[in-house]
Amino acid sequence: MTGRPDAATVLADLLLQREALVCRLADGRPPRDFAGMYVGPEDLDRILATLPGLDGPAPSLTAEVRKRTDPELNRARTEFRSMLDGAAPLAVLARTAGLAPSDAEVLALLGAVETSPARQRLVAYVQDSVQQPLLTVATLARIFADPDHPADRCVASGSPLRRAELVEVAAEGPWATRACGLPARVVWHLRGDGSADVDLPPGTVRLPATRDRTTTGANSSGDGGSSAGAPAGAAAVNGTVVGDRTGGLADSGLLLVHGGDRESRLQAVERHWPDQGRLICPMPETGAQWAAVVREATLGNLVVVLQSGTAPDAAGADVVVRSMHLNWVLSTPGELPLESVPVRPWREIRVAGGEAGPEDWRELLGTEPDPAYRLTRGQLRLVAAARQDTTGPLGPAVRRLAGGYLERLAVRIRPRRGWDDLVLPGDDLRQLRELAARHRRRGRVYGDWRFPPLPSTGVVALFSGASGTGKTLAAEVVAGDLGLDLYKVDLSSVVSKYIGETEKNLERIFVAAGAGDLVLFFDEADALFGKRSEVSDARDRYANIEVAYLLQRLESYDGLVVLATNLQRNIDQAFLRRISVAVDFVLPEEPQRRAIWARSFPPSAPVADLDLDFVARQFKISGGLIHNAALGAAFLAADEGDVITMRHVILAIKREFQKLGRLRTEAEFERYFDLVNRDADAAPTR
């Protein structure tokens, strides 16, 4: 509808011109100011003459006009209908929407009026009202006077034009005077602009077809009409057809896709309809959004892919059923209840799994799969986009992917300490090294040697012991040895009083950690993995459901999980059966305490006359408390401008005992008892 007049514009102009001439001659309607603003006596006479039972305009007045214009109008109509077989935007749209030639004529006429102020003035004259520049339903019936032409029925609520949301009819007023027009998106499309509809649901994406269309039709599926041909391609890579209610039709037009991840489900849709683009959007929430989805899919001949965890509501299901010219997809993580599926023939594809295969790795990264990472297709695509150095290691990009999800629910710990920083009994150290080896050698044992991964290839460790005995440090050292990041789960952000929220938070954690091959560290794990209690109220019942869910999710996780607790007996027995390695952290003995004290003071720290044998022998405290005391002594010395001495160390131990509410005894402090037992120390000199 741009440039020189095309067949659609010519036909529209001839229809309007002839109707204007008929009104001018038959009704004797001269141009006048304030037309339609009032009804005068001459208007009343003319109106009465048109009512049934009274003499209308003399046929002789209009016969000459119709006789003179019919040949040209018929030629224009013939050229217009020939044009519908071409590639013009209006022609393609007519085929996509399943429009009859009469529907296309009405669309062309309404579009011509929408885009021309001059035509709108002509319409106002025809309708004898300056307040009606758009064609009304009654005027459409008058313009298309042929009894075989549906005319006004082309804009009825059930017409193809209305089902495809290509035409809007005013919702109020008498039927005959309701104005008909085109949505702005349709006008811009006919003018050659492809901007998306502003009423589409936020987050909607338009994707092109993966191959050129060999045929252009209202509902082409690209499977040659075979009932098994299209799904078979999807089944070979992505899943299997598990339901078919096509009723013998060549193509159902409604596809249910569930399972796997979002990217894998989209790939199944792409293989099912490779010659159509896709309109991927969340479930519309308003009538305007539903209309925009139908309109956009019709204009672009796109498959509508609704990404949601549920089926559409009753109003949305009606839209899916009514828009039979479109192909629809309901993409959900799980199966939809049958009673919620819109009532039209459908097929169903179950996506077997979402893990990216070798072809995905080669396409996106140009490499073979890295056995260290089990990424879904969607995650692999994000990693490819985030990778800064295409020749460097993949780990930073994968960790970046997982970090964005975990930062809100867990604390990231980048390992900086190694095995030399860990002071533990020899057997405990060996168990921790065995833990790292279990994770590092999974590929050989489960892959090369084909041991059955029951229930999964994941490794679960239980660290039990009093606070400060080195559980967090041990988890950091193991993660560092494996070259992985450690995420300490923040229980306050995970556990929720709202039913179902705890499971949702944990699911986010496990999914993100699985993508990045991270070490998950649950401190005070008995808050999440504690024993199930007797059911006395609804909250107890739901708490037990949470524990059961956690056990199920832990068994299916393929990464490394460390559970830390002060008391092992607080952990539910069901979790203990899933434990791969259990390490009991006890308070260090004197040799270990001596080593911890020595390592707590860096070589660059100024120390003088520290009796580490004394503090290691006298104070049976944890490694964490030793580190705190050493740090406290350093700050006391720094504040006094002095080197770190035994006096500072003893005072720092006193402060740690005060924090714990622990008594200070002469047997422990011996010769320093008077120092720590004074009511007030002398003011330090600077």
XYZ file of C-alpha atoms in Angstrom:
686
model
C 0.000 0.000 0.000
C 2.963 2.279 -0.677
C 4.269 3.961 -3.833
C 2.025 3.919 -6.889
C -1.508 2.635 -6.341
C -1.678 -1.151 -6.238
C -4.681 -3.346 -6.951
C -5.915 -3.082 -3.363
C -5.794 0.708 -3.347
C -7.431 0.982 -6.757
C -10.279 -1.306 -5.710
C -10.804 0.608 -2.455
C -10.851 3.975 -4.208
C -13.328 2.813 -6.852
C -15.659 1.419 -4.177
C -15.567 4.680 -2.215
C -15.953 6.870 -5.305
C -18.940 4.949 -6.576
C -20.650 5.081 -3.180
C -20.019 8.829 -3.016
C -21.581 9.306 -6.455
C -24.584 7.181 -5.493
C -25.097 9.261 -2.348
C -24.748 12.490 -4.298
C -27.231 11.523 -7.031
C -29.667 9.192 -5.340
C -29.963 10.987 -2.046
C -29.564 14.461 -3.459
C -27.043 15.198 -0.803
C -25.148 18.435 -1.440
C -21.995 19.221 0.497
C -22.853 21.346 3.520
C -21.272 22.615 6.675
C -21.890 20.794 9.966
C -22.898 17.583 8.169
C -24.124 15.027 10.677
C -24.271 17.553 13.491
C -28.032 17.882 13.267
C -31.039 16.388 11.425
C -33.001 18.899 9.349
C -36.352 18.549 7.542
C -34.706 17.539 4.271
C -32.727 14.897 6.143
C -35.929 13.531 7.649
C -37.578 13.273 4.222
C -34.593 11.456 2.817
C -34.435 9.024 5.766
C -38.170 8.254 5.558
C -37.848 7.541 1.859
C -35.292 4.825 2.542
C -37.376 2.900 5.086
C -39.176 -0.317 4.034
C -42.690 0.250 2.701
C -41.980 3.734 1.442
C -40.656 4.804 -1.939
C -36.882 4.900 -1.920
C -34.604 6.686 -4.352
C -35.533 6.140 -7.935
C -33.406 3.304 -9.368
C -32.943 5.345 -12.509
C -30.839 7.837 -10.549
C -28.214 5.239 -9.589
C -28.466 2.848 -12.506
C -26.355 5.037 -14.745
C -23.650 5.356 -12.084
C -23.494 1.597 -11.529
C -23.588 0.866 -15.246
C -20.745 3.271 -15.912
C -18.532 2.093 -13.026
C -19.208 -1.652 -13.119
C -16.679 -2.548 -15.847
C -13.837 -0.680 -14.198
C -14.782 -2.027 -10.765
C -14.934 -5.584 -12.069
C -11.494 -5.214 -13.644
C -10.121 -3.852 -10.367
C -11.690 -6.726 -8.446
C -10.170 -9.261 -10.865
C -6.715 -7.686 -10.566
C -7.060 -7.585 -6.791
C -7.926 -11.273 -6.548
C -5.016 -12.117 -8.816
C -2.782 -10.098 -6.534
C -3.778 -12.353 -3.610
C -1.625 -15.090 -5.126
C 1.462 -12.880 -4.992
C 3.984 -11.808 -2.374
C 2.522 -8.423 -1.374
C 2.075 -8.011 2.425
C -1.708 -8.014 2.071
C -1.640 -11.170 -0.078
C 0.621 -13.084 2.334
C -1.468 -11.940 5.272
C -4.674 -13.085 3.586
C -3.257 -16.571 3.093
C -1.834 -16.793 6.601
C -5.109 -15.722 8.188
C -7.180 -17.949 5.933
C -9.125 -15.020 4.470
C -11.609 -15.424 1.654
C -11.336 -12.894 -1.227
C -14.314 -10.995 0.196
C -12.558 -10.733 3.588
C -9.440 -9.454 1.840
C -11.501 -6.809 -0.003
C -12.906 -5.521 3.286
C -9.399 -5.487 4.785
C -8.057 -3.553 1.796
C -10.893 -1.007 1.978
C -10.469 -0.427 5.720
C -6.721 -0.123 5.285
C -7.081 2.428 2.520
C -9.343 4.589 4.689
C -6.986 4.288 7.696
C -4.019 5.619 5.730
C -5.624 8.569 3.914
C -7.225 11.703 5.419
C -8.762 12.431 1.998
C -10.563 9.098 1.992
C -11.702 9.721 5.546
C -13.347 12.969 4.405
C -14.993 11.034 1.597
C -16.272 8.497 4.140
C -17.604 11.317 6.304
C -19.550 12.611 3.298
C -20.903 9.142 2.439
C -22.015 8.691 6.036
C -23.258 12.298 6.269
C -21.330 12.924 9.469
C -18.026 14.661 10.100
C -17.884 12.657 13.304
C -17.643 9.377 11.398
C -14.428 9.375 9.311
C -14.196 5.571 9.587
C -16.512 3.183 7.814
C -19.411 1.858 9.853
C -20.868 -1.630 9.665
C -23.903 -0.338 7.770
C -21.761 1.511 5.238
C -19.765 -1.634 4.540
C -23.039 -3.381 3.700
C -23.988 -0.532 1.340
C -20.611 -0.367 -0.420
C -20.553 -4.093 -1.148
C -24.085 -4.163 -2.535
C -23.610 -7.509 -4.272
C -25.999 -9.988 -2.559
C -23.300 -12.678 -2.821
C -20.782 -10.555 -0.931
C -20.823 -11.062 2.883
C -19.870 -7.383 3.382
C -20.755 -6.528 7.011
C -20.528 -10.198 8.003
C -16.806 -9.981 7.293
C -16.414 -7.996 10.524
C -18.727 -10.127 12.673
C -17.219 -11.478 15.896
C -16.663 -14.963 14.469
C -15.261 -13.885 11.105
C -11.684 -14.703 10.043
C -10.763 -11.016 10.245
C -11.907 -10.797 13.851
C -10.501 -14.180 14.907
C -7.101 -13.101 13.600
C -7.416 -9.726 15.396
C -6.892 -7.857 12.109
C -9.989 -5.660 12.404
C -11.433 -3.737 15.328
C -15.117 -2.847 15.674
C -16.335 -0.299 18.191
C -17.748 -2.021 21.264
C -20.536 0.467 21.952
C -23.366 2.102 20.063
C -26.011 0.779 17.674
C -24.753 -2.003 15.457
C -25.178 -0.048 12.214
C -23.109 2.928 13.424
C -20.210 1.032 14.980
C -16.966 2.146 13.361
C -14.630 -0.419 11.808
C -10.882 0.065 11.648
C -7.512 -1.641 11.705
C -5.212 -1.935 14.732
C -2.129 0.237 14.361
C 0.107 -2.847 14.149
C -1.795 -4.088 11.076
C -1.549 -0.708 9.372
C 2.199 -0.538 9.936
C 2.594 -4.101 8.677
C 0.786 -3.257 5.442
C 3.024 -0.211 5.125
C 6.117 -2.435 5.345
C 7.077 -1.839 8.986
C 7.844 -4.958 11.039
C 7.958 -3.451 14.527
C 6.446 -5.730 17.154
C 3.030 -5.070 18.651
C 3.319 -2.867 21.736
C 0.679 -4.920 23.555
C 2.656 -8.161 23.452
C 3.439 -9.679 26.880
C 6.772 -8.421 28.245
C 9.607 -10.754 27.338
C 8.123 -11.891 24.023
C 10.690 -12.934 21.415
C 10.271 -13.426 17.655
C 12.521 -16.003 15.999
C 12.791 -16.663 12.246
C 12.181 -20.011 10.595
C 15.102 -22.423 10.455
C 14.557 -23.150 6.772
C 12.888 -21.448 3.836
C 9.221 -22.199 3.379
C 8.535 -24.311 0.335
C 4.828 -23.551 0.512
C 2.921 -20.676 1.984
C -0.382 -21.518 3.575
C -2.632 -20.809 6.463
C -1.553 -23.791 8.514
C 1.486 -25.410 6.900
C 3.325 -27.705 9.278
C 6.226 -28.722 7.077
C 5.646 -32.414 7.676
C 4.047 -33.234 4.364
C 0.778 -34.087 6.042
C 2.166 -37.213 7.657
C 0.811 -37.935 11.108
C 4.193 -39.208 12.266
C 6.658 -37.312 10.087
C 6.990 -34.104 12.074
C 7.236 -35.524 15.564
C 9.682 -38.197 14.462
C 12.391 -35.625 13.883
C 11.854 -34.229 17.326
C 11.703 -37.661 18.880
C 15.072 -38.663 17.501
C 16.897 -35.910 19.364
C 14.596 -34.356 21.909
C 11.852 -36.722 22.970
C 9.009 -38.979 21.975
C 5.449 -38.463 20.912
C 3.287 -39.585 23.818
C -0.134 -38.336 22.801
C -2.022 -37.739 19.577
C -5.526 -36.335 19.287
C -5.349 -35.243 15.695
C -8.631 -36.900 14.803
C -7.191 -37.913 11.458
C -6.153 -34.366 10.553
C -2.895 -33.817 8.749
C -1.769 -31.442 11.494
C -3.317 -30.726 14.865
C -2.134 -27.140 15.155
C -1.710 -27.573 18.945
C 1.461 -29.114 20.336
C 2.071 -29.947 24.002
C 5.793 -30.062 24.824
C 6.986 -30.907 28.319
C 10.102 -32.098 30.117
C 13.756 -31.138 29.772
C 14.779 -27.517 29.927
C 13.335 -24.507 28.132
C 15.896 -24.577 25.313
C 15.322 -28.262 24.593
C 11.575 -27.774 24.405
C 12.085 -24.901 21.970
C 14.313 -27.131 19.884
C 11.545 -29.728 19.743
C 9.168 -27.047 18.451
C 11.737 -25.905 15.900
C 12.097 -29.435 14.551
C 8.338 -29.924 14.463
C 7.709 -26.749 12.435
C 11.070 -25.897 10.790
C 9.517 -23.745 8.064
C 7.758 -21.370 10.451
C 9.171 -18.746 12.732
C 8.248 -18.728 16.406
C 6.628 -16.194 18.689
C 7.878 -17.151 22.153
C 6.100 -15.456 25.013
C 4.953 -15.930 28.599
C 1.288 -16.639 29.192
C -0.732 -13.479 28.328
C -2.506 -11.930 31.298
C -5.020 -9.594 29.648
C -7.364 -9.607 26.692
C -5.215 -6.992 24.961
C -2.144 -9.216 25.307
C -3.969 -12.239 23.926
C -5.162 -10.162 20.954
C -1.640 -8.881 20.336
C -0.218 -12.421 20.392
C -2.760 -13.656 17.845
C -2.261 -10.585 15.664
C 1.556 -10.729 15.750
C 1.621 -14.449 14.991
C -0.785 -13.938 12.094
C 1.171 -11.050 10.596
C 4.450 -12.966 10.774
C 3.054 -16.457 10.127
C 4.614 -17.537 13.429
C 4.039 -20.499 15.701
C 2.883 -19.248 19.096
C 4.961 -20.820 21.881
C 3.490 -20.144 25.315
C 6.158 -20.668 27.985
C 4.453 -21.347 31.287
C 4.129 -23.836 34.077
C 0.371 -24.046 33.658
C -2.280 -24.235 30.964
C -4.121 -21.079 29.820
C -7.225 -20.070 31.725
C -10.703 -20.432 30.234
C -10.484 -17.135 28.334
C -7.045 -17.990 26.958
C -8.153 -21.489 25.972
C -11.015 -19.931 24.007
C -8.482 -17.827 22.098
C -6.403 -20.905 21.261
C -9.500 -22.747 20.050
C -10.832 -19.779 18.088
C -7.526 -19.067 16.322
C -7.544 -22.226 14.243
C -5.398 -20.606 11.553
C -2.416 -20.532 13.943
C -0.139 -23.256 15.265
C 0.076 -23.179 19.064
C 2.525 -24.717 21.515
C 2.089 -25.108 25.270
C 5.643 -25.512 26.591
C 5.714 -26.611 30.236
C 8.232 -28.327 32.538
C 5.688 -31.029 33.448
C 2.663 -32.649 31.889
C -0.559 -30.652 31.795
C -3.783 -32.134 33.170
C -5.859 -33.327 30.238
C -8.893 -31.342 31.327
C -6.863 -28.125 31.071
C -5.828 -28.660 27.416
C -7.777 -26.425 24.984
C -10.464 -28.363 23.134
C -8.902 -28.837 19.723
C -6.842 -31.657 18.166
C -3.389 -31.854 19.727
C -0.141 -33.762 19.748
C 2.221 -34.175 22.683
C 6.020 -34.494 22.794
C 7.933 -35.468 25.902
C 11.476 -34.089 25.880
C 13.682 -36.844 27.237
C 16.395 -34.636 28.690
C 17.822 -31.170 28.471
C 21.536 -31.916 28.580
C 23.458 -30.449 25.681
C 24.821 -33.027 23.279
C 28.025 -33.078 21.207
C 26.299 -31.321 18.294
C 25.289 -28.460 20.604
C 28.842 -28.055 21.910
C 30.258 -28.042 18.409
C 27.673 -25.541 17.170
C 27.965 -23.076 20.057
C 31.565 -23.457 21.241
C 33.284 -25.283 18.397
C 34.590 -27.967 20.776
C 33.738 -31.422 21.984
C 31.791 -31.676 25.280
C 33.765 -31.039 28.458
C 33.024 -33.928 30.849
C 33.503 -31.598 33.815
C 30.312 -29.698 33.006
C 26.809 -31.052 32.536
C 25.037 -28.122 30.923
C 21.588 -27.899 29.453
C 21.196 -26.466 25.976
C 19.977 -23.180 27.389
C 22.862 -22.949 29.847
C 25.377 -23.796 27.133
C 24.006 -20.984 24.973
C 24.400 -18.515 27.868
C 27.915 -19.750 28.590
C 28.861 -19.275 24.940
C 27.600 -15.692 25.105
C 29.438 -14.976 28.385
C 32.763 -16.497 27.351
C 35.309 -13.716 26.965
C 38.257 -15.759 25.692
C 37.154 -18.350 23.160
C 40.517 -20.111 23.430
C 40.749 -20.077 27.202
C 39.263 -22.410 29.817
C 35.525 -22.759 30.076
C 35.371 -22.648 33.868
C 35.082 -18.852 34.393
C 32.126 -18.567 32.009
C 30.359 -21.521 33.636
C 30.919 -20.104 37.116
C 29.604 -16.763 35.919
C 26.436 -18.512 34.750
C 25.841 -20.173 38.102
C 26.895 -17.179 40.178
C 24.115 -14.968 38.928
C 21.521 -17.331 40.389
C 23.356 -18.273 43.581
C 24.524 -14.863 44.789
C 21.068 -14.105 46.214
C 20.828 -17.377 48.132
C 24.408 -18.308 48.972
C 27.742 -16.718 49.854
C 30.504 -17.279 47.343
C 33.861 -18.332 48.795
C 36.798 -18.301 46.427
C 39.238 -20.868 47.834
C 42.534 -19.299 48.875
C 43.869 -21.868 51.330
C 45.313 -25.299 50.653
C 46.107 -28.556 52.350
C 49.025 -27.020 54.268
C 46.600 -24.684 56.037
C 44.537 -27.580 57.345
C 45.657 -29.051 60.664
C 43.793 -32.290 61.325
C 44.540 -35.846 62.422
C 46.049 -37.980 59.696
C 42.973 -40.140 59.135
C 40.705 -37.095 58.781
C 43.069 -35.617 56.209
C 43.041 -38.865 54.248
C 39.226 -38.885 54.235
C 39.153 -35.351 52.856
C 41.589 -36.300 50.091
C 39.421 -39.323 49.320
C 36.443 -36.973 49.096
C 38.220 -34.860 46.472
C 39.236 -38.009 44.592
C 35.635 -39.259 44.498
C 34.564 -36.111 42.741
C 37.602 -35.905 40.471
C 37.441 -39.525 39.285
C 33.706 -39.805 38.651
C 34.235 -39.910 34.898
C 36.538 -42.905 35.105
C 34.462 -44.926 37.560
C 31.003 -44.201 36.201
C 31.991 -43.607 32.590
C 34.950 -45.771 31.628
C 34.366 -48.544 34.160
C 30.565 -48.295 33.863
C 29.715 -48.557 37.525
C 25.976 -47.790 37.850
C 25.484 -44.199 39.093
C 22.863 -45.029 41.710
C 21.214 -42.804 42.658
C 23.501 -40.287 40.873
C 27.150 -39.482 40.235
C 27.068 -36.840 42.959
C 29.165 -36.905 46.126
C 27.730 -36.003 49.532
C 29.981 -35.366 52.538
C 29.017 -34.869 56.163
C 31.250 -32.727 58.359
C 30.242 -32.916 62.009
C 31.861 -31.268 64.987
C 31.818 -28.309 67.289
C 31.986 -24.787 65.975
C 35.458 -23.669 64.976
C 36.906 -27.127 64.447
C 37.623 -26.522 60.755
C 34.539 -27.680 58.847
C 34.301 -24.586 56.642
C 38.061 -24.501 56.108
C 38.037 -28.158 55.082
C 35.267 -27.520 52.538
C 37.257 -24.577 51.139
C 40.421 -26.669 50.833
C 38.599 -29.508 49.037
C 36.947 -27.029 46.638
C 40.295 -25.367 45.961
C 41.952 -28.706 45.292
C 39.232 -29.466 42.714
C 39.493 -26.004 41.163
C 35.860 -25.212 42.041
C 34.114 -22.354 43.775
C 32.485 -22.950 47.138
C 29.014 -21.584 47.838
C 27.960 -21.440 51.473
C 24.177 -21.569 51.489
C 22.545 -18.803 53.500
C 19.795 -20.612 55.360
C 17.998 -17.379 56.276
C 17.378 -16.695 52.577
C 16.426 -20.284 51.755
C 14.071 -21.398 54.510
C 10.704 -19.670 54.202
C 7.593 -19.752 56.343
C 5.503 -19.774 53.169
C 4.498 -23.188 51.916
C 6.454 -24.220 48.853
C 8.955 -21.340 48.892
C 11.731 -23.335 50.589
C 11.580 -25.989 47.873
C 11.607 -23.343 45.142
C 14.696 -21.691 46.638
C 16.492 -25.011 46.959
C 15.587 -25.970 43.408
C 17.182 -22.739 42.155
C 20.315 -23.537 44.138
C 20.666 -27.111 42.903
C 19.957 -26.215 39.261
C 22.465 -23.353 39.246
C 25.111 -25.363 41.090
C 24.652 -28.294 38.724
C 25.341 -26.028 35.762
C 28.539 -24.628 37.217
C 29.924 -27.779 38.871
C 30.197 -26.004 42.200
C 30.643 -27.186 45.760
C 27.539 -26.543 47.848
C 28.183 -26.084 51.563
C 25.188 -26.268 53.907
C 26.337 -24.985 57.293
C 24.204 -25.919 60.294
C 22.611 -28.420 57.952
C 20.349 -29.887 60.620
C 18.110 -26.841 60.071
C 17.377 -28.235 56.595
C 18.277 -31.906 56.822
C 17.123 -32.573 60.358
C 15.144 -35.520 61.644
C 11.506 -35.777 60.692
C 9.197 -35.254 63.624
C 5.906 -36.729 64.658
C 3.028 -34.968 62.952
C 1.007 -32.943 65.417
C -0.093 -30.084 63.187
C -0.040 -28.891 59.587
C 3.368 -27.276 59.985
C 4.943 -30.561 61.156
C 3.418 -32.332 58.195
C 4.792 -29.763 55.777
C 8.232 -29.771 57.438
C 8.400 -33.514 56.844
C 7.458 -32.927 53.199
C 10.374 -30.474 52.937
C 12.789 -33.092 54.292
C 11.480 -35.684 51.828
C 11.891 -33.217 48.954
C 15.435 -32.379 50.021
C 16.377 -36.042 50.113
C 14.973 -36.571 46.626
C 16.806 -33.514 45.263
C 20.040 -34.480 46.966
C 19.916 -37.941 45.417
C 19.480 -36.538 41.917
C 22.251 -33.918 42.222
C 25.443 -34.787 40.331
C 27.773 -32.351 42.073
C 29.557 -32.169 45.421
C 27.535 -31.279 48.514
C 28.975 -30.779 51.996
C 26.634 -30.878 54.987
C 28.013 -29.398 58.186
C 26.452 -29.920 61.596
C 27.472 -29.605 65.212
C 25.930 -32.988 66.057
C 25.681 -35.843 63.596
C 22.749 -37.376 65.458
C 20.623 -34.375 64.481
C 20.721 -35.418 60.806
C 17.867 -37.560 59.513
C 18.885 -41.189 58.962
C 17.635 -41.051 55.363
C 20.334 -38.471 54.586
C 23.017 -40.478 56.373
C 22.407 -43.375 53.971
C 23.240 -40.985 51.102
C 26.529 -39.830 52.667
C 29.659 -40.769 50.706
C 32.235 -39.482 53.187
C 31.704 -38.587 56.849
C 34.358 -36.695 58.800
C 34.035 -36.027 62.532
C 35.899 -32.854 63.449
C 37.012 -32.870 67.064
C 38.892 -30.339 69.154
C 42.580 -30.437 68.252
C 45.052 -32.103 70.527
C 48.091 -30.286 71.858
C 50.351 -30.953 68.832
C 47.637 -29.743 66.454
C 46.983 -26.687 68.634
C 50.687 -25.857 68.594
C 50.731 -26.050 64.802
C 47.596 -23.917 64.503
C 49.053 -21.238 66.837
C 52.241 -21.159 64.763
C 50.361 -20.771 61.490
C 48.067 -18.088 62.898
C 50.913 -15.538 62.972
C 52.182 -14.690 59.477
C 55.966 -14.543 58.976
C 55.686 -10.779 58.492
C 53.960 -10.223 61.853
C 56.217 -8.611 64.541
C 56.250 -11.078 67.458
C 58.440 -11.271 70.566
C 58.805 -13.968 73.198
C 55.633 -15.897 72.299
C 55.376 -19.066 74.374
C 53.305 -21.125 71.952
C 54.018 -24.340 73.845
C 52.342 -22.821 76.903
C 49.159 -21.655 75.147
C 48.896 -24.931 73.205
C 49.243 -26.974 76.386
C 47.033 -24.888 78.671
C 44.096 -23.910 76.472
C 42.061 -26.749 74.948
C 40.264 -24.637 72.368
C 39.226 -24.994 68.732
C 41.228 -23.882 65.745
C 38.711 -21.155 64.990
C 39.088 -19.693 68.466
C 42.871 -19.840 68.124
C 42.733 -17.813 64.887
C 40.425 -15.265 66.537
C 42.747 -14.930 69.522
C 45.816 -14.448 67.322
C 44.024 -11.776 65.335
C 42.799 -10.063 68.493
C 46.336 -10.009 69.889
C 47.580 -8.403 66.677
C 45.049 -5.563 66.966
C 45.897 -4.964 70.630
C 49.578 -4.692 69.742
C 48.912 -2.466 66.750
C 46.842 -0.113 68.885
C 49.673 0.176 71.426
C 52.283 0.583 68.718
C 54.096 -2.459 70.014
C 55.109 -5.899 68.816
C 52.877 -8.879 69.581
C 53.774 -10.342 72.966
C 52.403 -12.984 75.329
C 50.566 -10.257 77.172
C 48.542 -9.436 74.054
C 47.883 -13.135 73.357
C 46.650 -13.822 76.906
C 44.359 -10.761 76.851
C 42.965 -11.843 73.482
C 42.234 -15.333 74.867
C 40.479 -13.663 77.809
C 38.193 -11.798 75.359
C 37.387 -15.026 73.519
C 36.468 -16.696 76.828
C 34.250 -13.740 77.676
C 32.398 -14.070 74.381
C 31.735 -17.744 75.089
C 30.786 -17.164 78.736
C 33.598 -19.473 79.758
C 35.189 -19.218 83.203
C 38.787 -18.099 83.547
C 40.575 -20.456 85.926
C 43.975 -20.175 87.572
C 44.708 -23.730 86.470
C 44.512 -22.649 82.830
C 46.086 -19.199 82.959
C 48.671 -20.021 85.694
C 51.158 -17.156 85.926
C 48.949 -14.919 83.753
C 45.906 -15.322 85.998
C 46.422 -11.963 87.725
C 46.651 -10.260 84.313
C 43.310 -11.557 83.059
C 41.553 -11.306 86.440
C 42.194 -7.635 87.098
C 39.151 -5.342 87.323
C 40.781 -2.932 84.888
C 44.020 -2.976 83.012
C 46.295 -0.053 83.169
C 45.773 2.409 80.361
C 48.108 1.598 77.514
C 50.901 3.984 76.744
C 51.486 5.106 73.217
